[in-house]
Coordinates of C-alpha atoms in Angstrom, one line a residue:
M114 CA 46.8 -9.2 2.6
G115 CA 48.9 -7.9 -0.1
K116 CA 52.1 -5.6 0.3
L117 CA 52.1 -2.3 1.6
N118 CA 52.0 0.5 -0.8
V119 CA 53.7 3.9 0.7
V120 CA 53.6 5.8 -2.7
V121 CA 50.4 7.7 -1.7
L122 CA 51.9 8.7 1.6
K123 CA 53.8 11.3 -0.1
F124 CA 51.1 13.2 -1.5
L125 CA 48.9 13.3 1.7
T126 CA 48.4 16.9 3.1
H127 CA 48.2 18.1 6.8
E128 CA 44.3 18.0 6.7
D129 CA 44.4 14.5 5.3
F130 CA 46.3 13.2 8.4
R131 CA 44.2 15.4 11.0
V132 CA 41.2 13.6 9.5
L133 CA 42.8 10.3 9.9
T134 CA 43.9 10.8 13.3
S135 CA 40.1 12.0 14.1
V136 CA 38.9 8.7 12.8
E137 CA 41.4 7.0 15.0
M138 CA 40.4 9.2 18.0
G139 CA 37.1 8.3 17.6
M140 CA 37.4 4.6 17.2
R141 CA 38.3 4.5 20.6
N142 CA 34.7 4.6 21.8
H143 CA 32.9 4.0 18.5
E144 CA 33.0 0.8 16.1
L145 CA 32.0 3.2 13.4
V146 CA 32.8 7.0 13.6
P147 CA 29.6 9.2 12.6
A148 CA 30.8 11.7 10.0
A149 CA 29.8 14.6 12.4
L150 CA 32.0 13.6 15.2
V151 CA 35.0 13.1 12.8
A152 CA 34.3 16.8 11.4
A153 CA 34.1 18.2 15.2
I154 CA 37.5 16.2 16.2
A155 CA 39.2 17.6 12.8
A156 CA 38.2 21.0 13.3
L157 CA 39.3 22.0 10.0
K158 CA 39.9 25.9 9.4
H159 CA 37.8 26.0 6.2
G160 CA 35.7 23.0 6.6
G161 CA 35.7 20.7 3.7
C162 CA 36.0 17.3 5.9
H163 CA 33.7 15.5 3.8
K164 CA 35.9 16.1 0.7
V165 CA 39.0 14.9 2.5
L166 CA 36.8 11.6 3.6
R167 CA 36.0 11.1 -0.1
E168 CA 39.9 11.1 -0.9
L169 CA 40.8 8.8 2.1
I170 CA 37.9 6.3 0.9
K171 CA 39.3 6.5 -2.6
H172 CA 43.0 5.4 -1.5
K173 CA 41.6 2.7 0.8
L174 CA 42.8 4.5 4.0
V175 CA 39.2 4.7 5.4
V176 CA 36.0 2.8 4.7
Y177 CA 32.2 3.7 5.3
E178 CA 30.3 1.0 6.6
R179 CA 26.5 0.7 7.5
G180 CA 26.1 -0.9 10.8
K181 CA 23.3 -2.3 12.7
H182 CA 22.4 0.7 15.0
A183 CA 24.5 3.2 13.1
D184 CA 26.6 4.2 10.1
G185 CA 30.1 5.8 10.0
F186 CA 33.8 5.4 9.3
R187 CA 36.4 3.3 10.5
L188 CA 40.3 3.1 9.8
T189 CA 41.7 0.3 7.5
N190 CA 45.1 -1.4 8.3
T191 CA 46.8 0.6 5.5
G192 CA 45.4 4.0 7.3
Y193 CA 46.9 2.9 10.4
D194 CA 49.9 1.9 8.7
Y195 CA 50.2 5.4 7.3
L196 CA 49.6 7.1 10.7
A197 CA 52.6 5.2 12.3
L198 CA 54.9 5.6 9.6
K199 CA 54.1 9.4 9.4
T200 CA 55.1 9.8 13.1
L201 CA 58.1 7.6 12.7
A202 CA 59.2 9.8 9.9
S203 CA 58.5 13.0 11.7
R204 CA 60.8 11.5 14.4
E205 CA 63.6 11.2 11.9
I206 CA 63.7 7.2 12.7
I207 CA 62.9 6.1 8.9
T208 CA 63.5 8.0 6.0
G209 CA 62.9 5.5 3.4
F210 CA 60.6 2.3 2.9
G211 CA 62.1 -1.0 1.2
S212 CA 60.7 -4.3 0.3
Q213 CA 58.7 -7.0 2.3
I214 CA 61.0 -9.7 3.7
G215 CA 58.8 -11.7 5.9
V216 CA 55.0 -12.6 6.5
G217 CA 53.7 -14.2 9.7
K218 CA 50.5 -15.4 11.2
E219 CA 50.4 -12.1 13.0
S220 CA 53.2 -9.8 11.6
D221 CA 54.7 -8.3 8.5
I222 CA 58.1 -7.5 8.3
Y223 CA 59.5 -4.8 5.9
V224 CA 63.2 -3.3 5.4
V225 CA 63.5 0.5 5.9
Q226 CA 66.2 3.1 6.0
N227 CA 67.0 5.5 8.5
Q228 CA 68.5 9.0 8.3
E229 CA 72.1 8.0 8.1
G230 CA 71.4 5.1 5.5
R231 CA 71.5 2.3 7.6
R232 CA 69.1 -0.5 7.0
L233 CA 66.6 -1.6 9.8
A234 CA 63.6 -4.0 10.2
L235 CA 60.2 -2.5 10.8
K236 CA 57.7 -5.1 12.0
L237 CA 53.8 -4.3 11.4
H238 CA 51.4 -6.3 13.7
R239 CA 48.4 -7.8 12.0
L240 CA 46.4 -9.3 14.7
G241 CA 43.1 -10.2 13.5
R242 CA 44.1 -12.5 10.3
T243 CA 42.2 -15.5 10.0
S244 CA 44.9 -17.7 10.9
F245 CA 45.3 -16.2 14.3
R246 CA 42.0 -15.0 15.9
K247 CA 41.7 -16.5 19.3
I248 CA 43.5 -13.8 21.0
K249 CA 41.1 -13.8 24.1
E250 CA 41.8 -17.4 24.6
K251 CA 45.6 -17.2 24.2
R252 CA 46.8 -13.9 25.7
D253 CA 45.6 -11.6 28.5
Y254 CA 46.2 -8.1 26.6
L255 CA 42.9 -6.7 27.4
K256 CA 42.8 -7.7 31.3
H257 CA 39.8 -6.2 32.3
R258 CA 38.2 -5.2 29.0
T259 CA 35.8 -7.3 27.3
S260 CA 36.3 -6.3 23.6
A261 CA 38.5 -4.1 21.3
S262 CA 39.3 -3.6 17.4
W263 CA 42.2 -5.3 16.0
L264 CA 44.0 -2.5 15.5
Y265 CA 44.0 -2.0 19.4
Y266 CA 44.9 -5.6 19.7
S267 CA 48.0 -5.1 17.1
R268 CA 48.9 -1.9 19.3
L269 CA 49.3 -3.5 22.5
A270 CA 51.0 -6.4 20.9
A271 CA 53.8 -4.1 19.8
L272 CA 54.0 -2.2 23.0
K273 CA 54.4 -5.6 24.6
E274 CA 57.4 -7.1 22.3
F275 CA 59.2 -3.6 22.4
A276 CA 59.2 -3.7 26.2
F277 CA 60.7 -7.3 26.2
M278 CA 62.8 -6.7 23.5
K279 CA 64.3 -3.6 25.7
V280 CA 64.9 -5.5 28.9
L281 CA 66.3 -8.3 27.2
Y282 CA 68.7 -6.4 25.3
G283 CA 69.8 -4.4 28.0
R284 CA 70.5 -7.8 30.1
G285 CA 72.6 -9.0 27.1
F286 CA 70.4 -11.5 25.5
P287 CA 70.9 -12.5 22.0
V288 CA 68.0 -10.2 20.6
P289 CA 67.6 -7.4 17.9
K290 CA 68.3 -4.0 19.2
P291 CA 65.1 -2.1 19.7
V292 CA 65.0 1.5 18.1
D293 CA 61.4 2.8 18.2
C294 CA 57.8 2.0 18.6
N295 CA 54.7 3.5 17.5
R296 CA 51.2 2.4 17.4
H297 CA 51.6 -1.3 15.8
C298 CA 54.9 -0.8 14.3
L299 CA 58.1 -1.9 15.7
V300 CA 61.3 -0.6 14.5
M301 CA 64.4 -3.0 15.4
Q302 CA 67.9 -3.7 14.1
L303 CA 68.1 -5.6 11.0
L304 CA 70.2 -8.8 11.3
E305 CA 72.6 -9.3 8.5
N306 CA 73.9 -12.6 7.3
C307 CA 71.3 -14.3 9.4
Y308 CA 68.7 -17.1 8.6
P309 CA 65.9 -18.6 10.3
L310 CA 66.7 -21.9 11.7
C311 CA 64.1 -23.7 9.8
Q312 CA 66.0 -22.9 6.5
V313 CA 69.2 -24.2 7.7
R314 CA 69.8 -27.6 6.3
E315 CA 73.3 -28.5 8.3
V316 CA 75.6 -26.9 11.0
A317 CA 79.1 -27.4 11.9
D318 CA 78.4 -28.9 15.2
P319 CA 74.6 -29.8 16.3
G320 CA 75.7 -30.7 19.8
D321 CA 77.3 -27.2 20.5
L322 CA 73.9 -25.3 18.8
Y323 CA 71.7 -27.6 20.8
D324 CA 73.6 -26.7 24.2
K325 CA 73.3 -23.0 23.3
L326 CA 69.8 -23.1 22.7
M327 CA 69.0 -25.1 25.9
S328 CA 71.2 -22.6 27.8
L329 CA 69.2 -19.7 26.5
I330 CA 65.8 -21.2 27.6
V331 CA 67.2 -21.8 31.2
K332 CA 68.7 -18.3 31.1
L333 CA 65.2 -16.8 30.4
A334 CA 63.7 -18.7 32.9
D335 CA 66.3 -17.8 35.5
H336 CA 65.6 -14.3 34.7
G337 CA 61.8 -14.8 35.2
L338 CA 60.4 -15.4 31.8
I339 CA 59.4 -18.2 29.2
H340 CA 59.5 -17.3 25.6
C341 CA 56.2 -20.1 24.8
D342 CA 57.1 -19.9 21.3
F343 CA 60.6 -21.1 21.2
N344 CA 60.8 -23.0 17.8
E345 CA 62.9 -23.0 14.4
F346 CA 60.8 -20.2 13.0
N347 CA 61.7 -17.6 15.9
I348 CA 65.5 -18.5 16.2
L349 CA 67.9 -16.8 13.6
I350 CA 71.3 -18.5 13.2
S351 CA 74.5 -16.4 11.8
D352 CA 77.2 -17.6 9.9
K353 CA 79.2 -18.4 12.7
D354 CA 76.4 -20.6 14.1
E355 CA 75.3 -17.8 16.7
P356 CA 71.6 -18.1 17.8
T357 CA 69.4 -15.0 18.0
I358 CA 65.9 -14.8 19.3
I359 CA 62.9 -13.1 18.0
D360 CA 59.3 -12.8 18.5
F361 CA 58.3 -11.9 22.0
P362 CA 54.6 -10.6 22.5
Q363 CA 53.6 -14.1 23.9
M364 CA 56.2 -14.4 26.8
I365 CA 54.9 -15.2 30.3
S366 CA 56.2 -15.1 33.7
I367 CA 57.4 -18.3 35.4
S368 CA 54.8 -17.5 38.0
H369 CA 52.1 -18.1 35.6
A370 CA 49.7 -21.0 36.2
N371 CA 50.9 -22.9 32.9
A372 CA 54.6 -21.8 33.1
E373 CA 55.8 -25.5 33.7
M374 CA 53.7 -26.8 30.4
Y375 CA 55.0 -24.1 28.3
F376 CA 58.6 -24.3 29.4
D377 CA 58.4 -28.0 28.6
R378 CA 56.8 -27.5 25.1
D379 CA 59.7 -24.9 24.2
I380 CA 62.3 -27.9 25.1
A381 CA 60.1 -30.5 23.3
C382 CA 60.4 -28.2 20.3
I383 CA 63.8 -27.9 20.1
R384 CA 64.6 -31.5 20.6
E385 CA 62.1 -32.8 18.0
F386 CA 63.6 -30.2 15.4
F387 CA 67.1 -31.4 16.2
K388 CA 66.2 -35.2 15.9
R389 CA 64.1 -34.7 12.5
R390 CA 66.8 -32.2 10.9
F391 CA 70.1 -33.0 11.9
D392 CA 69.3 -36.8 13.4
Y393 CA 70.7 -35.5 16.8
E394 CA 69.1 -36.7 20.1
S395 CA 70.4 -35.8 23.5
E396 CA 69.1 -37.6 26.5
E397 CA 70.0 -34.5 28.7
F398 CA 67.7 -31.7 28.7
P399 CA 66.6 -29.1 31.4
T400 CA 63.4 -29.4 33.3
F401 CA 61.4 -26.8 35.2
A402 CA 62.7 -28.1 38.5
D403 CA 66.0 -26.7 37.2
I404 CA 65.3 -23.0 37.3
N405 CA 67.1 -20.7 39.7
R406 CA 65.5 -17.3 39.6
E407 CA 68.4 -14.5 39.5
D408 CA 66.4 -11.6 38.1
N409 CA 62.8 -10.2 38.1
L410 CA 62.2 -9.2 34.4
D411 CA 58.6 -10.4 34.6
H412 CA 58.2 -7.8 37.2
E413 CA 59.8 -4.9 35.1
V414 CA 57.5 -5.7 32.1
S415 CA 54.3 -6.8 33.7
A416 CA 54.5 -10.1 32.1
S417 CA 51.4 -12.5 32.1
G418 CA 51.1 -14.3 35.3
F419 CA 52.8 -11.9 37.6
S420 CA 50.0 -10.7 39.6
K421 CA 49.7 -7.6 41.8
E422 CA 49.5 -9.9 45.1
M423 CA 53.1 -11.1 43.8
D424 CA 54.5 -7.7 42.9
S425 CA 53.6 -6.4 46.5
E426 CA 55.3 -9.6 48.3
L427 CA 58.5 -9.1 46.0
L428 CA 58.3 -5.3 47.0
R429 CA 58.2 -6.1 50.7
E430 CA 61.2 -8.8 50.3
I431 CA 63.2 -5.9 48.7
L432 CA 62.1 -3.4 51.3
T433 CA 62.7 -5.6 54.4
A434 CA 65.9 -7.3 53.1
P435 CA 69.1 -6.3 55.1
S436 CA 71.5 -4.5 52.9
Q437 CA 75.6 -4.4 53.4
F438 CA 75.5 -1.0 54.9
D439 CA 73.2 -2.2 57.7
E440 CA 75.3 -5.3 58.4
E441 CA 78.3 -3.1 58.6
D442 CA 76.6 -0.9 60.9
N443 CA 75.5 -3.7 63.1
D444 CA 78.8 -5.1 63.4
T445 CA 80.3 -1.6 64.3
A446 CA 77.9 -0.7 66.8
T447 CA 79.4 -2.5 69.9
D448 CA 78.8 0.3 72.6
E449 CA 75.2 1.4 71.8
E450 CA 72.4 -0.5 72.8
V451 CA 69.2 -0.5 70.5
D452 CA 65.8 -1.8 71.8
D453 CA 64.7 -4.5 69.4
G454 CA 60.9 -3.8 69.3
E455 CA 61.4 -0.1 68.5
Q456 CA 63.7 -0.9 65.6
V457 CA 61.3 -3.4 64.0
A458 CA 58.4 -1.1 64.2
Q459 CA 60.6 1.6 62.6
D460 CA 61.7 -0.7 59.6
S461 CA 58.0 -1.5 59.1
S462 CA 56.8 1.7 59.0
D463 CA 59.3 2.7 56.4
A464 CA 58.8 -0.2 54.3
S465 CA 55.0 0.5 54.4
E466 CA 55.9 4.4 53.3
D467 CA 57.9 3.1 50.3
E468 CA 55.7 0.5 49.4
E469 CA 52.9 3.3 49.1
K470 CA 55.0 5.7 47.2
F471 CA 56.2 2.8 44.9
L472 CA 52.3 1.7 44.2
A473 CA 51.3 5.6 43.8
A474 CA 54.0 6.1 41.3
E475 CA 53.4 2.7 39.4
K476 CA 49.7 4.0 39.1
E477 CA 50.5 7.1 37.4
N478 CA 52.9 5.2 34.5
S479 CA 50.1 4.7 32.1
F480 CA 49.9 4.3 28.4
T481 CA 50.0 7.1 26.3
P482 CA 46.5 7.8 24.5
L483 CA 46.6 7.3 20.7
C484 CA 46.0 10.9 19.6
D485 CA 48.0 13.9 18.2
P486 CA 48.9 16.6 20.8
D487 CA 47.8 19.1 18.2
V488 CA 44.5 17.5 17.5
T489 CA 43.8 17.1 21.2
S490 CA 44.3 20.8 22.0
R491 CA 41.9 21.6 18.9
V492 CA 39.2 19.0 20.7
Q493 CA 39.6 21.0 23.9
D494 CA 39.3 24.3 22.2
Y495 CA 36.2 23.1 20.5
L496 CA 34.4 21.8 23.7
R497 CA 35.2 25.1 25.2
S498 CA 33.5 27.0 22.3
A499 CA 30.4 24.7 22.4
D500 CA 30.1 25.5 26.1
A501 CA 30.2 29.2 25.4
T502 CA 27.6 28.9 22.6
A503 CA 25.4 27.0 24.8
S504 CA 25.7 29.3 27.7
A505 CA 24.9 32.4 25.3
E506 CA 21.9 30.6 23.8
L507 CA 20.8 30.0 27.5
E508 CA 21.0 33.6 28.1
E509 CA 19.3 34.6 24.9
T510 CA 16.2 32.3 25.7
C511 CA 16.0 33.8 29.1
A512 CA 16.0 37.2 28.0
K513 CA 13.3 36.4 25.2
R514 CA 11.2 34.9 28.0
A515 CA 11.4 37.7 30.2
L516 CA 10.7 40.0 27.4
Q517 CA 7.6 38.1 26.5
S518 CA 6.2 38.0 30.0
G519 CA 6.9 41.6 30.7
D520 CA 8.9 41.2 33.6
S521 CA 11.7 43.3 32.4
D522 CA 9.8 46.8 32.9
D523 CA 10.4 47.0 36.6
G524 CA 14.4 46.9 36.0
E525 CA 15.0 43.8 37.8
S526 CA 17.6 41.2 36.2
L527 CA 16.4 39.5 33.1
F528 CA 18.4 36.5 34.1
S529 CA 18.0 34.3 37.4
A530 CA 20.9 33.8 39.8
G531 CA 21.6 30.0 38.4
V532 CA 22.3 31.7 34.8
G533 CA 25.4 33.5 36.3
S534 CA 25.1 36.8 34.3
R535 CA 23.0 39.7 35.6
I536 CA 22.1 42.3 33.1
S537 CA 19.5 45.3 33.8
S538 CA 16.5 45.6 31.5
K539 CA 17.6 49.1 30.7
Q540 CA 20.8 47.9 29.3
V541 CA 19.5 45.4 26.6
D542 CA 17.5 46.5 23.5
K543 CA 14.4 44.4 22.7
D544 CA 14.8 44.5 18.9
Y545 CA 18.4 43.6 19.5
V546 CA 17.6 40.6 21.5
R547 CA 15.0 39.3 19.0
A548 CA 17.2 39.9 15.9
R549 CA 19.9 37.7 17.9
I550 CA 17.9 35.0 18.6
K551 CA 16.2 34.7 15.0
K552 CA 19.7 34.9 13.6
S553 CA 20.8 32.0 16.1
L554 CA 17.7 29.8 15.2
H555 CA 18.5 30.4 11.5
N556 CA 22.1 29.3 11.8
E557 CA 20.9 26.0 13.8
G558 CA 18.4 25.4 10.7
K559 CA 21.1 25.9 8.5
K560 CA 23.5 23.3 10.3
Q561 CA 20.6 20.8 10.7
R562 CA 20.3 20.8 7.1
R563 CA 24.0 20.5 6.2
R564 CA 24.3 17.6 8.6
I565 CA 21.7 16.0 6.7
R566 CA 23.2 16.3 3.5
I567 CA 26.5 14.7 4.6
K568 CA 26.9 11.3 2.8
G569 CA 25.0 8.4 4.5
E570 CA 23.5 10.8 7.0
A571 CA 20.3 11.1 4.8
S572 CA 19.8 7.4 4.1
A573 CA 20.3 6.6 7.9
V574 CA 17.6 9.2 9.0
T575 CA 15.4 7.9 6.4
R576 CA 15.8 4.3 7.2
S577 CA 15.2 5.1 11.0
R578 CA 11.9 6.8 10.1
R579 CA 11.0 4.0 8.1
D580 CA 11.4 1.6 10.9
N581 CA 9.5 3.9 13.4
A582 CA 6.9 4.0 11.2
Q583 CA 6.7 0.2 10.7
S584 CA 7.0 -0.2 14.5
L585 CA 3.8 2.1 15.0
K586 CA 1.9 0.2 12.4
E587 CA 2.6 -3.2 13.9
C588 CA 1.9 -1.9 17.7
P589 CA -1.3 -2.8 19.0
V590 CA -3.7 -0.3 20.0
W591 CA -4.8 -0.8 23.8
G592 CA -8.3 -0.1 24.9
Y593 CA -10.3 -1.0 21.8
D594 CA -12.3 -4.0 20.9

């Protein structure tokens, strides 16, 4: 994939981004979003959704494809990039876009500028490249889901990495400072005068750097996490030989089934590199048995391998552990006698209540949907108007049937109780009702003809009719010899 060109971003209008967001929302439930659904979600004031789509296709932000069952539009990587960059620019996180400084098997790195003129690093996750497509086998991003688009995979990877960077930076680990995250874009601190370890040919003291890297691996494990890709490509070295760790979406918990294997693999990668590059080999290296858990970062970020059962057990341990204040109260309470059975029952009930509150609060914390709030409100208004139009057409149909049957002469209600609106026949003009029904049918016909004229829809209808006709010809006729 070539470099990202953001020149077109300056000339896109508000309607262009509304249509891009509509295609993005439609891709949550459709592999190819139909043109009618894009127009309904966008709800442009003066129409023209097809014209906007043509311009977006010309700039390769959206593509039109013919699927096996239906035809429609889908976002490209560039279109998804533009949506994320537009959001970050509206938040005033970035104001300028620079050159590309790195390319990996699953991401691209660019230099950006913020409002204060400081340079930052922008990481665009590109899951789905030919070099790395076994996502289901390597990582459990989807969990209970069976399939998703590569754009959704990239978004999950960016969110996971941002969560890891945030907790590690807060604990004082040598990682870049996270700034913001939107969709598949991650903005972080740009490390000046730092180079990847794979490009470093010599260091002042290989033994000291070796000890620092091994201490980092053990420190991560003591906090409940394993990097799983701790090698010379994901370690930056400063001028003072100080290491910095990058690339975190694949981290797992030390409670993972294969945690020991990944831990030993990280150790082996560093040992082999130092032996090959600096001709340094040490007989001392940590093992998985040396891990002494000090913190629960895997619990905070829900790392892979940390199950709900482990979460409940950890919660019970935290809630039932005696605190310092309880010990002081027990030491000072010499004159009062407390029944042990009642005290244990009360503690267990309090712990269960706290656990239920914690689990309920955890269920409420979910990911924010990928949609613009303005577009969401437009969709809700559209659905309300559609319901109102459907109810009005139902009332008009009931009125027409009542007029044709002649039941309206007795002054009874034209509509049944199920419709919800009761109007006397003396209040309704027959000619007015006929005119309204005729106008409604005429408008529906115009909408149907306009829907057929949309690009791609006419050919799709013709193809389906041709397939149905061929199926009827090939279908055997039963009952004839």
